[in-house]
XYZ file of C-alpha atoms in Angstrom:
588
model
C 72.241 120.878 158.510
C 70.376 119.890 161.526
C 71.761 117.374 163.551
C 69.702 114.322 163.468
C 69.168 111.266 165.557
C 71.972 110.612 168.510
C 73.382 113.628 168.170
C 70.137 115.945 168.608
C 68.986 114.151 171.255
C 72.565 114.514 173.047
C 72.327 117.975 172.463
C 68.432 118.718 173.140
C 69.114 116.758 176.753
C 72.204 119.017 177.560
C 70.724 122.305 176.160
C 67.135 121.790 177.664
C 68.408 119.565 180.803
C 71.196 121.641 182.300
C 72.291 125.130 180.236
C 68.062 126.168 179.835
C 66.940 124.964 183.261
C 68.745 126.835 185.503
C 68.839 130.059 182.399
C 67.106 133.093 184.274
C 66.264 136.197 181.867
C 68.856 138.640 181.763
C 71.277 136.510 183.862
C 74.368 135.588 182.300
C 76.227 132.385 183.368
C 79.780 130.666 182.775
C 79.888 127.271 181.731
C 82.671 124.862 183.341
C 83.632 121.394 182.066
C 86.605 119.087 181.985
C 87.920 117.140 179.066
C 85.587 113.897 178.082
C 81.834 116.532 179.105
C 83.924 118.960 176.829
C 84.340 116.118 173.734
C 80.503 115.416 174.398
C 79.271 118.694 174.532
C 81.036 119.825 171.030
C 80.377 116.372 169.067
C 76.718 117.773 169.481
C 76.413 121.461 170.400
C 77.693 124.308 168.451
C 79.536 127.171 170.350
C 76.604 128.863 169.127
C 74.288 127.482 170.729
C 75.674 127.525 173.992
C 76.110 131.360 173.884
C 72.400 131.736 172.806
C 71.446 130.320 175.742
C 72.934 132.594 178.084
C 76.288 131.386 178.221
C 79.481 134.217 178.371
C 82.268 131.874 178.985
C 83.213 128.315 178.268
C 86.350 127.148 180.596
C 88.094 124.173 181.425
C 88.040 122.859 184.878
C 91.384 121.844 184.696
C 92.987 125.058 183.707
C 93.683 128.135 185.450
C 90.961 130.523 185.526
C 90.095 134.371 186.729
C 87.108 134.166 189.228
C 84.440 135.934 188.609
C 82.355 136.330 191.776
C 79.663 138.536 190.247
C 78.463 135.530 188.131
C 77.214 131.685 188.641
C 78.495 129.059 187.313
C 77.466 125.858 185.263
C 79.674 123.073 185.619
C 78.885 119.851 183.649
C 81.539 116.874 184.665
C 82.281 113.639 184.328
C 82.161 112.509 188.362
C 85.748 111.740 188.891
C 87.960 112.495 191.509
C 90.593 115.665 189.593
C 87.204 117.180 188.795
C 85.090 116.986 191.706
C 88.573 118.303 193.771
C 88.920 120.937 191.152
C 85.409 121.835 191.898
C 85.982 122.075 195.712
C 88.920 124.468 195.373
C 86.980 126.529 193.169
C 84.539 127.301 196.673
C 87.126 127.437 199.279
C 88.534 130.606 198.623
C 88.010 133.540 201.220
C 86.711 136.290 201.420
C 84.747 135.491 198.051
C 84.205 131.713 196.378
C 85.968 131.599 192.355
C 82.064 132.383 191.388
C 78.312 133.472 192.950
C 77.155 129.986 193.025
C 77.390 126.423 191.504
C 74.782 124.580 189.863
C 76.394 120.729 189.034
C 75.872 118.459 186.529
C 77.529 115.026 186.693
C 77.248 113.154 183.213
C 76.417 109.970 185.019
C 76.615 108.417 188.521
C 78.533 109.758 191.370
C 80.078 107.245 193.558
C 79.406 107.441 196.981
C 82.732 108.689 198.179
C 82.913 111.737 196.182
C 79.506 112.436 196.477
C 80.844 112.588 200.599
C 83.086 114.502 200.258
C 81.205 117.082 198.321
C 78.975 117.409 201.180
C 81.906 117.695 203.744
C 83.281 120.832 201.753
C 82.228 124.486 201.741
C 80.814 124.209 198.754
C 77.639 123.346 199.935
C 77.163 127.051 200.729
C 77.210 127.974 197.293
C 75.461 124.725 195.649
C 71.937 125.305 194.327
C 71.712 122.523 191.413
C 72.932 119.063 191.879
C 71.858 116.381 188.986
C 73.149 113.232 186.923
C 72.254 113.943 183.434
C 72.923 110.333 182.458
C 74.799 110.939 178.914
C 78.193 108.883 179.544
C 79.125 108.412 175.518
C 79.536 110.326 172.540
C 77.110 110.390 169.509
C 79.632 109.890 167.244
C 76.828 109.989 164.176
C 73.130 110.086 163.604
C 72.923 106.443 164.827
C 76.585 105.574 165.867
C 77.859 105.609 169.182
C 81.482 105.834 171.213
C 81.887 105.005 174.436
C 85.304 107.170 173.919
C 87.262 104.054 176.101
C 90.196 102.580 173.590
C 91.599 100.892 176.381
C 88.759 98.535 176.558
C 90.020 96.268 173.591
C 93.372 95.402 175.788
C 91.428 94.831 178.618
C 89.241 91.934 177.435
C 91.538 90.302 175.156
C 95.211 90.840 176.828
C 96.393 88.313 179.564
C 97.822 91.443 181.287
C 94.546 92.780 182.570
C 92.307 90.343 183.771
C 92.184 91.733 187.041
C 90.620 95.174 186.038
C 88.424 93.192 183.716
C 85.213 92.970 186.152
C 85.492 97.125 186.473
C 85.807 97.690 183.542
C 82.701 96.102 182.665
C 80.799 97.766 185.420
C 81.907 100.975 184.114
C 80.843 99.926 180.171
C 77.791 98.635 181.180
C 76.834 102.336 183.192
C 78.433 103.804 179.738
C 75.932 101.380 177.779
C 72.848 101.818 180.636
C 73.019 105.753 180.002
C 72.851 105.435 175.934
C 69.510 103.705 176.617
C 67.750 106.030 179.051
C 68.952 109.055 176.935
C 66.898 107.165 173.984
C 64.213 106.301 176.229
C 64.469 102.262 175.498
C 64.016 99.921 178.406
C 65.268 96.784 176.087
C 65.368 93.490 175.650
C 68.923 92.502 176.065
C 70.861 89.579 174.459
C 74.188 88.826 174.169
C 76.449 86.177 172.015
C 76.777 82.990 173.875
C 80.629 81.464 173.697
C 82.644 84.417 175.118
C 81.845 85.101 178.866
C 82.271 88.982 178.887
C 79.474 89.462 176.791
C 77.357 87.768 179.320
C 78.987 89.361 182.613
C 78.310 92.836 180.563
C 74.782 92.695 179.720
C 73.653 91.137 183.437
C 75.725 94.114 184.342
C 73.450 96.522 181.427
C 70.683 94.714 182.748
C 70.984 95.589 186.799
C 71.788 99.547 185.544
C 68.684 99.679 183.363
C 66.540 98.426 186.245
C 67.702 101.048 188.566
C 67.347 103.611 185.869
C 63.561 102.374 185.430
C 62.748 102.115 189.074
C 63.431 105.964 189.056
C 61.571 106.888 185.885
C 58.669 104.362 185.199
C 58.184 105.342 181.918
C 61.455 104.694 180.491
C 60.750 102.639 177.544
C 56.914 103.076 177.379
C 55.188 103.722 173.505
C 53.481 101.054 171.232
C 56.291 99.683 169.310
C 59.183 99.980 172.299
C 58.714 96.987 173.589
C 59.832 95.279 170.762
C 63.299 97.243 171.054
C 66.674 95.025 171.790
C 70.437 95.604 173.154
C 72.819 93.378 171.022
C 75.805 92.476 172.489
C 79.161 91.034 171.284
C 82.615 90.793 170.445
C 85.093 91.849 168.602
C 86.071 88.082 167.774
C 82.691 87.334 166.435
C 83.869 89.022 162.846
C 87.457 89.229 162.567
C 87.368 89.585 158.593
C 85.188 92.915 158.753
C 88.200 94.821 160.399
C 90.596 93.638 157.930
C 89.296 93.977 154.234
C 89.638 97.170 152.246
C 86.657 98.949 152.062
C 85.922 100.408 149.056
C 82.807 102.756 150.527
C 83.603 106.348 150.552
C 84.866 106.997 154.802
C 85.907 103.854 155.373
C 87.908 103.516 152.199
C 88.938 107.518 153.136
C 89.789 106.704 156.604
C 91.962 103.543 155.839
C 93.983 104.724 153.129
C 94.438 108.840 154.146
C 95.760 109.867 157.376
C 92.373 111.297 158.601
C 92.788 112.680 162.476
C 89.842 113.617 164.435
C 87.522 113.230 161.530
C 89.719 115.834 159.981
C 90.778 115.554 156.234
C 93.806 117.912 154.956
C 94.439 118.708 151.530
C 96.618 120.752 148.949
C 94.421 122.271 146.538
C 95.958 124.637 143.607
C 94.667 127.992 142.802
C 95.525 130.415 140.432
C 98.820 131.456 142.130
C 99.387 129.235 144.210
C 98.871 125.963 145.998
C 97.693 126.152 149.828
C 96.501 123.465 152.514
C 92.821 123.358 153.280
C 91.139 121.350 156.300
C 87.692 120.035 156.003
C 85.602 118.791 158.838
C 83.808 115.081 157.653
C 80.835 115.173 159.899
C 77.229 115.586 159.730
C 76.903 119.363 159.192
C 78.373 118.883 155.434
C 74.779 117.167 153.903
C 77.652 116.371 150.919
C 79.465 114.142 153.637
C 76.063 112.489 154.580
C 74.856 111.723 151.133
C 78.160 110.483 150.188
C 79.948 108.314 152.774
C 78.386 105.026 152.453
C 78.504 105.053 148.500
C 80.970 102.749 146.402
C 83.877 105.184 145.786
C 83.026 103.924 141.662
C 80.189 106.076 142.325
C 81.295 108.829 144.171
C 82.899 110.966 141.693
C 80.242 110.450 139.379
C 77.581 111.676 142.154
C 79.613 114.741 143.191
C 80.221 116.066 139.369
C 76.304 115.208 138.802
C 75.391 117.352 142.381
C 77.647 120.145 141.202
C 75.911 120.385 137.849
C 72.642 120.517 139.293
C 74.065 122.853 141.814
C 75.254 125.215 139.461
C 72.259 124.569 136.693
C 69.822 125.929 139.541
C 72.204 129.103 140.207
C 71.571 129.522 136.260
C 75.792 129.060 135.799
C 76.160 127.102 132.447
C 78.581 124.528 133.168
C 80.623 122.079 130.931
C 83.336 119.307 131.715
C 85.921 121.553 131.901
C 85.358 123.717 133.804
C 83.389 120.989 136.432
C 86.812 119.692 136.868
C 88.672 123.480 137.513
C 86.093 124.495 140.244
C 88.372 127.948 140.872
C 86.735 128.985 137.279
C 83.242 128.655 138.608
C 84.091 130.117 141.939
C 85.438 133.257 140.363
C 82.129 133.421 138.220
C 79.960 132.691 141.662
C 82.010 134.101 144.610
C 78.754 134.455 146.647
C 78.466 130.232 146.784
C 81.925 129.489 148.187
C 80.940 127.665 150.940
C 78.922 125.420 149.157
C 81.190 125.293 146.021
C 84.558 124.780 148.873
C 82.039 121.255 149.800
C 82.056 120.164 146.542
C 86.026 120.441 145.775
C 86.175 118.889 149.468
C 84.844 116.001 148.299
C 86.176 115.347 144.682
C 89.707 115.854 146.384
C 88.807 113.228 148.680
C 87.872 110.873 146.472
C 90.270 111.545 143.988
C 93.089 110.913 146.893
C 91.222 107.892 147.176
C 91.693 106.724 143.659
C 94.821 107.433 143.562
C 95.735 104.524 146.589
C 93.240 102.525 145.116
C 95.372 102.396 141.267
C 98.234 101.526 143.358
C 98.556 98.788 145.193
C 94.996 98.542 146.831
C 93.258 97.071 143.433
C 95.650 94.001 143.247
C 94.960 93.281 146.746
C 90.872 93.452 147.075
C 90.559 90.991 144.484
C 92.619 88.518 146.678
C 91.425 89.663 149.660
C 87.771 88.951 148.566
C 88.501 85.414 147.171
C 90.263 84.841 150.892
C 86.893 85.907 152.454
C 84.206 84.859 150.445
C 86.005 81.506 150.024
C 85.084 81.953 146.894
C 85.793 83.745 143.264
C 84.291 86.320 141.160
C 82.560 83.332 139.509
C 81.509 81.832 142.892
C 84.191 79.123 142.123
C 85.818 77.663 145.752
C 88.996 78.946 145.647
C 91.383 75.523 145.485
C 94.733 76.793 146.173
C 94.355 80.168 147.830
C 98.306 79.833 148.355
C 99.143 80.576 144.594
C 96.934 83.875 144.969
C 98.938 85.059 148.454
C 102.801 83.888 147.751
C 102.707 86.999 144.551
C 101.450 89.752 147.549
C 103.629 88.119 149.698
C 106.843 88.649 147.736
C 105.997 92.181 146.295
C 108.002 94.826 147.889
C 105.710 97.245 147.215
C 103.149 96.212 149.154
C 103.214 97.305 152.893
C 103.802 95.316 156.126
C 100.044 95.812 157.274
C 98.761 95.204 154.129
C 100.671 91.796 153.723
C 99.608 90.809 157.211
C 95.942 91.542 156.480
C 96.334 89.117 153.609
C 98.155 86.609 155.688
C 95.461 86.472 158.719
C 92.388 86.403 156.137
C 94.236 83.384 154.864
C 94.663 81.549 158.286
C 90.489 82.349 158.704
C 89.645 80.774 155.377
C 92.046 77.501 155.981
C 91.029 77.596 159.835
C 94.331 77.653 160.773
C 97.731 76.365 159.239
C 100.661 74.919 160.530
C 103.441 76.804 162.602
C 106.200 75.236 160.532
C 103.998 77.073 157.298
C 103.034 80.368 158.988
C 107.025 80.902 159.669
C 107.471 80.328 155.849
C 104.463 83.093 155.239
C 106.520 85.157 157.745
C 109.487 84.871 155.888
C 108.157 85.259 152.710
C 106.470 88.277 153.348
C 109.121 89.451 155.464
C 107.330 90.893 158.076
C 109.439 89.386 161.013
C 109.138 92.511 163.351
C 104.836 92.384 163.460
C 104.743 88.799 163.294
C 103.686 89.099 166.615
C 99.965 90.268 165.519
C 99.492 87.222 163.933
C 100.192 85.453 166.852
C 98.060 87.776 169.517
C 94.729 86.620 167.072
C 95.348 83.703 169.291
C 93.534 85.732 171.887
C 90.610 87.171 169.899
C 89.968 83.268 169.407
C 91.648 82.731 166.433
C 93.555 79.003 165.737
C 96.481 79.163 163.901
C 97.137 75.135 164.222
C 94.800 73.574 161.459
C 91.662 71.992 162.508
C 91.033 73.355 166.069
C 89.458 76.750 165.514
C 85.878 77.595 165.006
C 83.885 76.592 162.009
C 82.888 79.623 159.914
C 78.868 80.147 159.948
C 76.462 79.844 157.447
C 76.418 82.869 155.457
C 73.307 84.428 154.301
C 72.981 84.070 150.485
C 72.894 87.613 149.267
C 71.440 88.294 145.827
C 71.785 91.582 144.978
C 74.479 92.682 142.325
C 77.341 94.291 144.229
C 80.847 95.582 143.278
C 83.199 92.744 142.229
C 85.657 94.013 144.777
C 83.125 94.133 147.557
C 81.061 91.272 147.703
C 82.011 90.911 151.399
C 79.386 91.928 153.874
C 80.046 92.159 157.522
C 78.547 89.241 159.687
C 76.774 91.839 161.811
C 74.439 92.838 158.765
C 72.877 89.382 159.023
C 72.617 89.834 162.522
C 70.800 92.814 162.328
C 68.454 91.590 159.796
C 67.879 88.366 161.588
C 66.533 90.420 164.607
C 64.250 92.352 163.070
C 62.807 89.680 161.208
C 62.523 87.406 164.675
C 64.472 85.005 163.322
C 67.770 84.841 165.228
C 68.951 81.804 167.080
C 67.426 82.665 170.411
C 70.001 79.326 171.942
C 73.305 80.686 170.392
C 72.096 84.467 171.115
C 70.231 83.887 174.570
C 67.925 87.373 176.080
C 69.806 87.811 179.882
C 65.865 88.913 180.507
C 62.715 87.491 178.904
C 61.575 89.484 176.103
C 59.068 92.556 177.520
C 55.510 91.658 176.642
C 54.247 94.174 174.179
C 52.454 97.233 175.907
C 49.143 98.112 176.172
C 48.135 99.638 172.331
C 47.012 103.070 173.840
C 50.674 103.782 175.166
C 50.803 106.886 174.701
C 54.508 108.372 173.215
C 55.892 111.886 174.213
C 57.024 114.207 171.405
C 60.910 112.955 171.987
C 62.758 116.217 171.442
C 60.422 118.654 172.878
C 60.547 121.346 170.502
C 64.029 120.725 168.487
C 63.466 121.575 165.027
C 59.739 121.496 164.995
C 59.808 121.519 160.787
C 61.551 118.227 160.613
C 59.449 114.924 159.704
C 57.454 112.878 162.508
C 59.968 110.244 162.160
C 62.380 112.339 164.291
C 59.993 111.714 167.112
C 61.019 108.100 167.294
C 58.407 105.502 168.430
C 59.211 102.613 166.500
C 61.805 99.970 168.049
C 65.255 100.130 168.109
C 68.139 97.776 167.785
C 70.911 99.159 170.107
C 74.261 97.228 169.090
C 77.470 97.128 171.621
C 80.839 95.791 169.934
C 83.147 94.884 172.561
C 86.560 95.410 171.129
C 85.815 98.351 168.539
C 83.433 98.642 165.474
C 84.302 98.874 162.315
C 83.030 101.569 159.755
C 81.678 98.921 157.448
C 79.179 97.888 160.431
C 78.340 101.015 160.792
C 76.990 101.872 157.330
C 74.916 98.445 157.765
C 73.051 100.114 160.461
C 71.932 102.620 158.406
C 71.775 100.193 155.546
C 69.252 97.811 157.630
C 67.110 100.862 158.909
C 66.394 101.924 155.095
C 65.559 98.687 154.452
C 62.844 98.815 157.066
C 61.426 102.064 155.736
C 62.263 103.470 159.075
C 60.109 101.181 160.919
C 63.153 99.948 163.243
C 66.053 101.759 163.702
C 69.613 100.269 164.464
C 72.231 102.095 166.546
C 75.853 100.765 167.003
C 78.762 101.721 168.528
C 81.666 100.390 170.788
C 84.470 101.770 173.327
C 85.828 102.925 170.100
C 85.725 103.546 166.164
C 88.367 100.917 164.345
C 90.280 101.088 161.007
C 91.780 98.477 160.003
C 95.658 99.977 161.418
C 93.894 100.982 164.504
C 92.343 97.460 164.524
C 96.201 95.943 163.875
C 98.111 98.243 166.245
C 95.437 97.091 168.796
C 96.159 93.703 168.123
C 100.033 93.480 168.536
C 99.500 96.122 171.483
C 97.650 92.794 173.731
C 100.946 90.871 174.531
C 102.614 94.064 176.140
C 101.323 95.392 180.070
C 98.202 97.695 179.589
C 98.987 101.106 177.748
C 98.468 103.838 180.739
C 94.973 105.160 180.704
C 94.285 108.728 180.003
């Protein structure tokens, strides 16, 4: 499968940008990176790719290497000290430099000082290319973004860091600045009022976009792009999101498996015997795609009913049996294991889902959707959400996390309760050694004293029939919605700059990704608006299918792009949490 969206243009801007314009016919080149230009490159390039273009070698910057003087060298880095020095040594050798010649790529802006002492060193000699390619984060999906910076989360909400904080911006806000010029989108930029670092970040967004327009006047130029917007907020605005079980295919499969790099392991019995198979979850399986924002109710159903089809078109009678023993079919069809090796991918998956969910998880949505609607199944307020907790509180069977998740969605619904009752809850639940989680929410805004915190918004009334176990939707879906409508609160969610006035009508738009997969459809070429979301403090997975959610609803008029410093389940979201009252973890 083609990649679509983020990730082609990513890799169309690297392939085209650096590896093809410097390519000479019959020239072969090595290609030199160090880690985070590395983790960009293969989130949207094949190996393949790369050694179509030219390419012999790949190496690491940071690891010893043979020189190879006969040959020039590519090197695409992130502009930081190790690998600018790295790249000195490599041209101070005598009699010969490590290679023929350099041709250097930063990903984004080199400071001053390194940019010196480049200059100073004997590279220049052997220098012929020297860019900024502008591509600071990684397309994590077709319209989800990572800024690939964990640390962030500690560094806005812990007491520890508030030194580092104003850096730390600067350095999101080039992160953030870059995601728009790859996409072409000079926006409008608003932020949520109430919590200052989304202010000091998008003046800072707003001062890199300038200078990136002031070198390339057209950034943001086409009939519709003027209507585009950067969103930015915080983690604290939806604290519930994080929390609930999810009960939509990855970010049910990524909260109740131990999934690692997008990487999903799994026994699977044969004939003989029973062996461990890895499966990639990205956007190369069109299975994945298809399946990952469906209600895992569904998801079985879908995969059996794709299979059948599958198999109906390779003229292979199929019947329930033998759906369910997929080794029969395979030895009947050997030629389609790849496909057929998808399809048990996925029924494992959800399976291994199921299997959690029978457990413990099914008793504990119900209460955790009564904590955060407020309400029940019925749409009855829930009067004494106490006598639903105290049984998931006492269960031994239930884990730590899990009870604590229950405990802080409790605290949101009664805004707040009293210290002399949250030590009870403690107690009860017996969770003494994380209590302290509950008690860093303090710092993400939460009140655990009654009567003090914030008062929950007005929620959109949604009508459509939904899941009795999920008829939570994240506070960012009416956010999104409210934008592209024009109807959001332009006092509590102020623009840093004045909206653009809409451009002339015979704008003309570029073909965005030259000539990358000329068969696809003309909506690849984007020229509608965009909604470009930033969560400071990690999003969560159920945001992210509301992007994609929102953009179907607009028939692909607008299109909605989120991401944050990082991707959060809800442990990653916890462990984050009772991380802020400890000094900063050290940064990679």
């Amino acid at each position: 499968m083609a990649p679509s969206g983020l990730k082609a243009v990513v890799g169309e801007k690297i392939l085209s940008g650096v590896i093809r314009s410097v390519k000479k016919e019959g020239e072969w080149k090595v290609l030199i990176m160090d880690h985070p230009s590395m983790r960009i490159l293969s989130s949207c390039c094949k190996m393949s790719d790369i050694l179509a273009e030219g390419i012999t070698i790949v190496e690491d910057i940071n690891k010893r290497r043979e020189p190879i003087p006969s040959l020039e060298a590519i090197y695409l880095l992130s502009p930081v000290e190790k690998s600018v020095q790295a790249l000195i040594s490599d041209f101070r050798g005598t009699p010969t430099f490590t290679y023929k010649a350099a041709h250097v790529f930063f990903m984004d802006t080199c400071p001053e000082p390194l940019f010196n002492e480049l200059s100073k060193s004997r590279i220049t000699k052997a220098i012929k290319t020297l860019k900024e390619i502008n591509v600071a984060f990684l397309p994590y999906e077709s319209q989800v973004y990572s800024l690939d910076r964990p640390q962030t989360f500690h560094n806005c909400f812990s007491h520890y860091r508030s030194l580092d904080k104003n850096k730390q911006l600067e350095m999101l806000a080039e992160q953030i600045a870059t995601l728009c010029e790859t996409l072409k989108e000079y926006p409008a930029i608003r932020y949520r009022k109430d919590h200052e670092d989304n202010f000091h970040l998008a003046h800072a967004v707003l001062a890199k976009l300038n200078a990136f327009k002031a070198d390339n006047p057209s950034m943001g130029e086409g009939p519709d792009k003027a209507r585009s917007q950067l969103l930015i907020v915080d983690r604290s605005f939806d604290l519930v999101s994080p929390l609930l079980h999810e009960l939509t295919f990855q970010a049910m499969a990524y909260d109740l498996l131990s999934i690692e790099n997008d990487t999903y392991k799994y026994e699977t019995t044969g004939i003989s015997d029973s062996r461990e198979k890895v499966a990639l979850l990205d956007e190369d399986d069109e299975l994945w795609v298809q399946l990952r924002h469906m209600h895992i109710a569904d998801v079985s159903k879908k995969v059996t009913e794709l299979l059948r089809t599958f198999c109906e078109s390779k003229r292979l009678t199929t019947d329930k049996a033998n759906i369910k023993d997929l080794s029969q079919i395979l030895k009947k069809m050997p030629q389609y294991q790849k496909e057929l090796n998808k399809y048990s991918t996925h029924l494992n998956l959800a399976e291994h889902c199921m299997r959690h969910f029978k457990g413990t998880v099914e008793k504990l949505c119900g209460v955790e959707q009564d904590l955060a609607m407020g309400t029940d199944v019925d749409g009855e307020k829930i009067k004494d959400p106490m006598k639903i907790i105290v049984p998931v509180l006492l269960d031994p069977s239930v884990q730590a996390y899990d009870k604590i998740r229950i405990i802080l969605l409790y605290i949101f619904l009664k805004n707040g309760v009293g210290e002399e009752n949250l030590t009870k809850l403690i107690q009860h639940a017996n969770i003494q050694q994380q209590s302290n989680i509950i008690h860093n929410m303090q710092l993400l805004g939460t009140s655990l004293t009654p009567g003090s915190g914030q008062l929950r918004p007005e929620r959109k009334v949604r009508l459509e029939s939904t899941y009795q176990l999920s008829r939570w939707t994240p506070m960012l879906k009416d956010i999104m919605e409210d934008i592209i409508e024009d109807k959001l609160d332009k006092k509590l969610w102020p623009f840093v700059s004045d909206p653009v006035p809409a451009a002339s009508p015979q704008a003309v738009v570029s073909a965005r990704f030259g000539h990358w997969h000329k068969n696809k459809p003309a909506t690849e070429y984007r020229t509608g608006p965009r909604l470009i979301i930033y969560v400071l403090g990690g999003v969560s997975m159920s945001e992210m299918r509301c992007a994609y959610e929102v953009t179907q609803a607009t028939e692909g008029k607008w299109e909605v792009v989120i991401g944050s410093s990082h991707i959060l389940t809800p442990k990653r979201f916890l462990d984050d949490v009772q991380a802020l009252d400890q000094a900063a973890p050290v940064e990679a």
